[in-house]
Each structure stands twice: as structure tokens, then as C-alpha cells.
PDB file of C-alpha atoms in Angstrom:
ATOM      1  CA  MET A   9     117.149  30.229  60.519  1.00 90.00           C
ATOM      2  CA  THR A  10     113.463  30.429  61.351  1.00 95.00           C
ATOM      3  CA  ASP A  11     110.830  29.416  58.810  1.00 96.00           C
ATOM      4  CA  ALA A  12     110.089  33.099  58.225  1.00 96.00           C
ATOM      5  CA  ASP A  13     113.786  33.831  57.624  1.00 96.00           C
ATOM      6  CA  LYS A  14     113.990  30.960  55.140  1.00 97.00           C
ATOM      7  CA  THR A  15     110.949  32.209  53.226  1.00 98.00           C
ATOM      8  CA  MET A  16     112.229  35.800  53.151  1.00 97.00           C
ATOM      9  CA  ALA A  17     115.689  34.619  52.072  1.00 97.00           C
ATOM     10  CA  CYS A  18     114.148  32.569  49.245  1.00 97.00           C
ATOM     11  CA  LEU A  19     112.050  35.504  48.006  1.00 97.00           C
ATOM     12  CA  ILE A  20     115.037  37.834  48.243  1.00 97.00           C
ATOM     13  CA  GLY A  21     117.146  35.266  46.410  1.00 98.00           C
ATOM     14  CA  ILE A  22     114.644  35.075  43.546  1.00 98.00           C
ATOM     15  CA  ASN A  23     114.659  38.865  43.276  1.00 97.00           C
ATOM     16  CA  LEU A  24     118.473  38.913  43.276  1.00 98.00           C
ATOM     17  CA  VAL A  25     118.662  36.296  40.509  1.00 98.00           C
ATOM     18  CA  VAL A  26     116.180  38.213  38.358  1.00 97.00           C
ATOM     19  CA  PHE A  27     118.126  41.432  39.055  1.00 97.00           C
ATOM     20  CA  GLY A  28     121.290  39.635  37.934  1.00 97.00           C
ATOM     21  CA  PHE A  29     119.607  38.658  34.663  1.00 97.00           C
ATOM     22  CA  TRP A  30     118.810  42.339  34.040  1.00 96.00           C
ATOM     23  CA  GLN A  31     122.541  43.048  34.233  1.00 96.00           C
ATOM     24  CA  VAL A  32     123.314  40.734  31.290  1.00 97.00           C
ATOM     25  CA  ARG A  33     123.028  42.835  28.131  1.00 96.00           C
ATOM     26  CA  SER A  34     122.140  39.903  25.861  1.00 97.00           C
ATOM     27  CA  LEU A  35     119.145  39.038  28.107  1.00 97.00           C
ATOM     28  CA  LYS A  36     117.546  42.519  27.947  1.00 95.00           C
ATOM     29  CA  PRO A  37     115.085  41.671  25.125  1.00 96.00           C
ATOM     30  CA  PHE A  38     113.964  38.539  27.010  1.00 97.00           C
ATOM     31  CA  MET A  39     113.683  40.445  30.293  1.00 96.00           C
ATOM     32  CA  ASN A  40     111.730  43.280  28.659  1.00 93.00           C
ATOM     33  CA  ARG A  41     109.315  40.776  27.165  1.00 93.00           C
ATOM     34  CA  TRP A  42     108.794  38.534  30.208  1.00 95.00           C
ATOM     35  CA  PHE A  43     109.712  40.581  33.320  1.00 95.00           C
ATOM     36  CA  LEU A  44     108.125  43.980  32.628  1.00 91.00           C
ATOM     37  CA  HIS A  45     104.378  44.401  32.737  1.00 89.00           C
ATOM     38  CA  HIS A  46     103.128  46.566  29.877  1.00 87.00           C
ATOM     39  CA  PRO A  47      99.531  47.802  30.225  1.00 83.00           C
ATOM     40  CA  GLY A  48      97.578  46.418  27.301  1.00 76.00           C
ATOM     41  CA  SER A  49      99.990  43.505  26.810  1.00 81.00           C
ATOM     42  CA  PRO A  50      98.483  40.110  26.005  1.00 85.00           C
ATOM     43  CA  ARG A  51     101.057  38.411  28.304  1.00 89.00           C
ATOM     44  CA  SER A  52      99.227  38.109  31.638  1.00 91.00           C
ATOM     45  CA  ILE A  53     102.118  36.190  33.188  1.00 95.00           C
ATOM     46  CA  THR A  54     104.046  39.459  33.439  1.00 94.00           C
ATOM     47  CA  LEU A  55     101.583  40.560  36.119  1.00 92.00           C
ATOM     48  CA  LEU A  56     103.389  37.971  38.259  1.00 95.00           C
ATOM     49  CA  THR A  57     106.934  37.895  36.886  1.00 96.00           C
ATOM     50  CA  SER A  58     107.345  41.667  37.079  1.00 93.00           C
ATOM     51  CA  CYS A  59     106.818  41.404  40.864  1.00 93.00           C
ATOM     52  CA  PHE A  60     110.288  39.839  41.111  1.00 96.00           C
ATOM     53  CA  SER A  61     111.929  42.212  38.655  1.00 93.00           C
ATOM     54  CA  HIS A  62     114.140  45.197  39.529  1.00 93.00           C
ATOM     55  CA  GLN A  63     116.474  47.026  37.190  1.00 90.00           C
ATOM     56  CA  GLU A  64     118.129  49.351  39.694  1.00 88.00           C
ATOM     57  CA  VAL A  65     120.030  48.564  42.884  1.00 93.00           C
ATOM     58  CA  MET A  66     118.221  51.212  44.969  1.00 87.00           C
ATOM     59  CA  HIS A  67     114.773  49.910  43.962  1.00 85.00           C
ATOM     60  CA  LEU A  68     115.823  46.342  44.749  1.00 93.00           C
ATOM     61  CA  GLY A  69     117.449  47.312  48.038  1.00 92.00           C
ATOM     62  CA  MET A  70     114.483  49.309  49.312  1.00 84.00           C
ATOM     63  CA  ASN A  71     111.991  46.578  48.419  1.00 88.00           C
ATOM     64  CA  MET A  72     114.083  43.798  49.926  1.00 94.00           C
ATOM     65  CA  LEU A  73     114.593  45.840  53.110  1.00 88.00           C
ATOM     66  CA  GLY A  74     110.814  46.235  53.321  1.00 86.00           C
ATOM     67  CA  LEU A  75     110.302  42.529  52.656  1.00 93.00           C
ATOM     68  CA  TRP A  76     112.747  41.550  55.376  1.00 91.00           C
ATOM     69  CA  SER A  77     111.245  44.117  57.794  1.00 84.00           C
ATOM     70  CA  PHE A  78     107.539  43.313  57.385  1.00 83.00           C
ATOM     71  CA  GLY A  79     107.550  39.883  55.821  1.00 92.00           C
ATOM     72  CA  GLY A  80     108.679  37.935  58.855  1.00 92.00           C
ATOM     73  CA  ILE A  81     106.028  39.481  61.080  1.00 91.00           C
ATOM     74  CA  LEU A  82     103.228  38.501  58.733  1.00 94.00           C
ATOM     75  CA  HIS A  83     104.802  35.115  57.985  1.00 96.00           C
ATOM     76  CA  ASP A  84     104.743  34.303  61.699  1.00 95.00           C
ATOM     77  CA  TYR A  85     101.151  35.498  61.953  1.00 95.00           C
ATOM     78  CA  LEU A  86      99.820  33.717  58.840  1.00 96.00           C
ATOM     79  CA  GLY A  87     102.134  30.783  58.212  1.00 97.00           C
ATOM     80  CA  ARG A  88     104.164  30.174  55.045  1.00 97.00           C
ATOM     81  CA  GLU A  89     101.396  29.213  52.616  1.00 97.00           C
ATOM     82  CA  GLN A  90      99.066  32.053  53.580  1.00 97.00           C
ATOM     83  CA  PHE A  91     101.951  34.529  53.646  1.00 97.00           C
ATOM     84  CA  LEU A  92     103.050  33.550  50.137  1.00 97.00           C
ATOM     85  CA  ALA A  93      99.460  33.744  48.913  1.00 97.00           C
ATOM     86  CA  LEU A  94      99.154  37.220  50.431  1.00 95.00           C
ATOM     87  CA  TYR A  95     102.513  38.363  49.037  1.00 95.00           C
ATOM     88  CA  LEU A  96     101.760  37.184  45.503  1.00 96.00           C
ATOM     89  CA  THR A  97      98.183  38.487  45.611  1.00 94.00           C
ATOM     90  CA  MET A  98      99.392  41.905  46.725  1.00 91.00           C
ATOM     91  CA  GLY A  99     102.057  41.997  44.025  1.00 92.00           C
ATOM     92  CA  VAL A 100      99.728  40.921  41.230  1.00 92.00           C
ATOM     93  CA  GLY A 101      96.910  43.064  42.641  1.00 89.00           C
ATOM     94  CA  ALA A 102      99.140  46.136  42.581  1.00 85.00           C
ATOM     95  CA  ASN A 103     100.047  45.423  38.969  1.00 85.00           C
ATOM     96  CA  VAL A 104      96.382  44.991  38.059  1.00 86.00           C
ATOM     97  CA  ALA A 105      95.515  48.296  39.795  1.00 82.00           C
ATOM     98  CA  SER A 106      98.396  50.032  38.030  1.00 78.00           C
ATOM     99  CA  HIS A 107      97.368  48.435  34.720  1.00 80.00           C
ATOM    100  CA  ILE A 108      93.737  49.548  35.025  1.00 81.00           C
ATOM    101  CA  PHE A 109      94.498  53.088  36.146  1.00 75.00           C
ATOM    102  CA  SER A 110      97.311  53.515  33.616  1.00 75.00           C
ATOM    103  CA  LEU A 111      94.923  52.574  30.822  1.00 79.00           C
ATOM    104  CA  ALA A 112      92.129  54.732  32.249  1.00 76.00           C
ATOM    105  CA  PHE A 113      94.363  57.825  32.365  1.00 70.00           C
ATOM    106  CA  ARG A 114      96.466  57.149  29.267  1.00 71.00           C
ATOM    107  CA  ASN A 115      95.281  60.362  27.604  1.00 70.00           C
ATOM    108  CA  SER A 116      96.813  62.502  30.346  1.00 65.00           C
ATOM    109  CA  ARG A 117      99.814  60.339  31.134  1.00 66.00           C
ATOM    110  CA  PRO A 118     101.979  58.105  28.940  1.00 70.00           C
ATOM    111  CA  LEU A 119     101.672  54.345  29.395  1.00 74.00           C
ATOM    112  CA  MET A 120     104.709  52.993  31.174  1.00 75.00           C
ATOM    113  CA  PRO A 121     105.654  49.423  32.021  1.00 81.00           C
ATOM    114  CA  SER A 122     105.811  48.407  35.662  1.00 82.00           C
ATOM    115  CA  LEU A 123     108.141  46.180  37.587  1.00 85.00           C
ATOM    116  CA  GLY A 124     109.245  45.536  41.134  1.00 86.00           C
ATOM    117  CA  ALA A 125     107.979  44.185  44.415  1.00 88.00           C
ATOM    118  CA  SER A 126     106.749  47.574  45.628  1.00 85.00           C
ATOM    119  CA  GLY A 127     103.077  46.633  45.418  1.00 86.00           C
ATOM    120  CA  ALA A 128     103.635  43.450  47.393  1.00 90.00           C
ATOM    121  CA  ILE A 129     105.706  45.318  49.980  1.00 88.00           C
ATOM    122  CA  TYR A 130     103.092  48.067  50.202  1.00 84.00           C
ATOM    123  CA  GLY A 131     100.499  45.377  50.883  1.00 87.00           C
ATOM    124  CA  LEU A 132     102.659  43.820  53.593  1.00 89.00           C
ATOM    125  CA  LEU A 133     103.114  47.234  55.182  1.00 85.00           C
ATOM    126  CA  ALA A 134      99.354  47.864  55.081  1.00 86.00           C
ATOM    127  CA  ASP A 135      98.571  44.489  56.625  1.00 89.00           C
ATOM    128  CA  THR A 136     101.199  44.982  59.327  1.00 88.00           C
ATOM    129  CA  ALA A 137      99.773  48.456  60.061  1.00 85.00           C
ATOM    130  CA  PHE A 138      96.294  46.949  60.317  1.00 86.00           C
ATOM    131  CA  LEU A 139      97.403  44.195  62.694  1.00 90.00           C
ATOM    132  CA  TYR A 140      99.874  46.272  64.714  1.00 88.00           C
ATOM    133  CA  PRO A 141      98.962  49.986  64.279  1.00 85.00           C
ATOM    134  CA  HIS A 142     100.905  51.056  67.379  1.00 85.00           C
ATOM    135  CA  SER A 143     104.152  49.455  66.223  1.00 83.00           C
ATOM    136  CA  SER A 144     106.806  51.907  65.148  1.00 76.00           C
ATOM    137  CA  VAL A 145     108.795  52.095  61.957  1.00 72.00           C
ATOM    138  CA  SER A 146     111.729  54.284  60.967  1.00 68.00           C
ATOM    139  CA  LEU A 147     111.553  55.522  57.409  1.00 64.00           C
ATOM    140  CA  ILE A 148     114.706  55.547  55.312  1.00 62.00           C
ATOM    141  CA  PHE A 149     114.692  59.349  54.973  1.00 62.00           C
ATOM    142  CA  LEU A 150     114.044  59.788  58.734  1.00 63.00           C
ATOM    143  CA  PRO A 151     116.101  56.879  60.106  1.00 64.00           C
ATOM    144  CA  PHE A 152     116.126  57.904  63.763  1.00 69.00           C
ATOM    145  CA  VAL A 153     112.543  59.095  64.073  1.00 73.00           C
ATOM    146  CA  PRO A 154     110.141  56.281  65.009  1.00 76.00           C
ATOM    147  CA  ILE A 155     106.696  56.685  63.468  1.00 77.00           C
ATOM    148  CA  LYS A 156     103.691  54.569  64.404  1.00 81.00           C
ATOM    149  CA  LEU A 157     102.557  52.376  61.502  1.00 76.00           C
ATOM    150  CA  GLY A 158      99.020  53.667  61.979  1.00 78.00           C
ATOM    151  CA  TYR A 159     100.332  57.119  60.950  1.00 76.00           C
ATOM    152  CA  ALA A 160     103.050  56.084  58.505  1.00 72.00           C
ATOM    153  CA  LEU A 161     100.722  54.190  56.158  1.00 70.00           C
ATOM    154  CA  PRO A 162      98.234  57.060  55.635  1.00 74.00           C
ATOM    155  CA  ALA A 163     101.196  59.423  55.114  1.00 72.00           C
ATOM    156  CA  LEU A 164     102.668  57.157  52.428  1.00 72.00           C
ATOM    157  CA  MET A 165      99.268  56.755  50.794  1.00 72.00           C
ATOM    158  CA  SER A 166      98.856  60.552  50.764  1.00 73.00           C
ATOM    159  CA  PHE A 167     102.264  60.866  49.125  1.00 69.00           C
ATOM    160  CA  ASP A 168     101.184  58.443  46.396  1.00 67.00           C
ATOM    161  CA  LEU A 169      97.878  60.245  45.937  1.00 72.00           C
ATOM    162  CA  ALA A 170      99.838  63.493  45.455  1.00 71.00           C
ATOM    163  CA  GLY A 171     102.069  61.649  42.973  1.00 68.00           C
ATOM    164  CA  ILE A 172      99.003  60.641  40.972  1.00 64.00           C
ATOM    165  CA  LEU A 173      97.401  64.089  41.075  1.00 67.00           C
ATOM    166  CA  PHE A 174     100.606  65.963  40.215  1.00 68.00           C
ATOM    167  CA  LYS A 175     101.699  63.308  37.675  1.00 65.00           C
ATOM    168  CA  TRP A 176     105.034  62.629  39.318  1.00 63.00           C
ATOM    169  CA  ARG A 177     106.940  60.012  37.376  1.00 61.00           C
ATOM    170  CA  MET A 178     109.635  58.999  39.849  1.00 58.00           C
ATOM    171  CA  PHE A 179     107.884  55.643  40.289  1.00 59.00           C
ATOM    172  CA  ASP A 180     104.482  54.029  39.860  1.00 59.00           C
ATOM    173  CA  HIS A 181     102.201  55.748  42.371  1.00 52.00           C
ATOM    174  CA  TYR A 182      99.233  53.695  41.176  1.00 56.00           C
ATOM    175  CA  VAL A 183     100.396  50.640  43.127  1.00 58.00           C
ATOM    176  CA  SER A 184      99.037  52.165  46.326  1.00 55.00           C
ATOM    177  CA  LEU A 185      95.538  52.155  44.823  1.00 53.00           C
ATOM    178  CA  GLN A 186      95.321  48.462  45.618  1.00 53.00           C
ATOM    179  CA  ILE A 187      95.174  49.437  49.299  1.00 50.00           C
ATOM    180  CA  TYR A 188      92.228  51.773  48.654  1.00 48.00           C
ATOM    181  CA  THR A 189      90.358  49.019  46.835  1.00 46.00           C
ATOM    182  CA  LEU A 190      90.858  46.268  49.428  1.00 48.00           C
TER     183      LEU A 190
END
């Protein structure tokens, strides 16, 4: 395995272990307390721990596919230490953005906890699109249609902006706001 493969496998492994803990009924109170980030919570550590936390197989699978797809490219470009710093910063940054905007709009939208690596993966996608805008990606719902990253990222960001404006609650659309603020 390459160094990038080892790093991605380790990150995926951590996410799988945390996912496994979610499946143990007796651990749910512990997981809710330490692996969900609740806006307004005094536990800042959950800004980090929730980045490795997934409760549903589809959420985990999509994020780990994204990590494997974009992580290695950036790992090779940055090196392990800088890649991990970027990955963790993007994950925590997405949680901070979600936290701030959730609190700011709490009168029009209920406060909901956040979890998952989506913010970190979104950041990796954005950085890959910045470095390699002419590279192509196939989206899961259009698997055989290659789309240039330079077009795919703005399309995904527009989707999240629509999710915020129309108050869609399928997932946390605020995580993409970290990209706007960088």
C-alpha cells in the first residue's frame, strides 16, 4: 500500500469503528453525548469527534467513498501531516460553520445535532477542484456521466444553497458554507 492508501485506510477504519459503536444499543447515550455535535453544547470536543461519526450505512459509505476518491490525490500533493491537518480543519470548520449558522437561524429552523465526515469530504472535493479543475468526476446519481470538477463543485454548492433557502432537512446543508468562507 502507498502512504496515501495507508492514511485513507486508517481514517476509514476509525470511521468504521465509531460506526460500529453506534450499533451497540448500550453505547447510544455515550455516543450521543460525545460523538454528536449539538449547537450550543459546552463540549467543544464534539466538533472533532462528530467528524468520525456516522449512524447510517449510506452516510458512512458515501463519505468513505469520497475520502478514498479525493483523499489520496491531496495526500500525494500535500504529504501526510499537511493532509491530516487539512482534513481535520475542514471537518471541524464545517461543524463550526454549521454551529454558527444553526444558532443564527434557530428561530426559523430547529436546532439539530450534526455528525459525519461530510464537511471534511466537501473540503477535500473543493481543494481537489481548485488544484485540478479539469479533472472529471462521476457523481453517484449519474455514474456514467463524467463531470469536470470545476463544474461539479459549484453545482453541489448551489444544491446546498437551495437546501438552506428551502429549509430541506435531508442533511446538514450548512456544511458547504465553510467553502464560501475560505
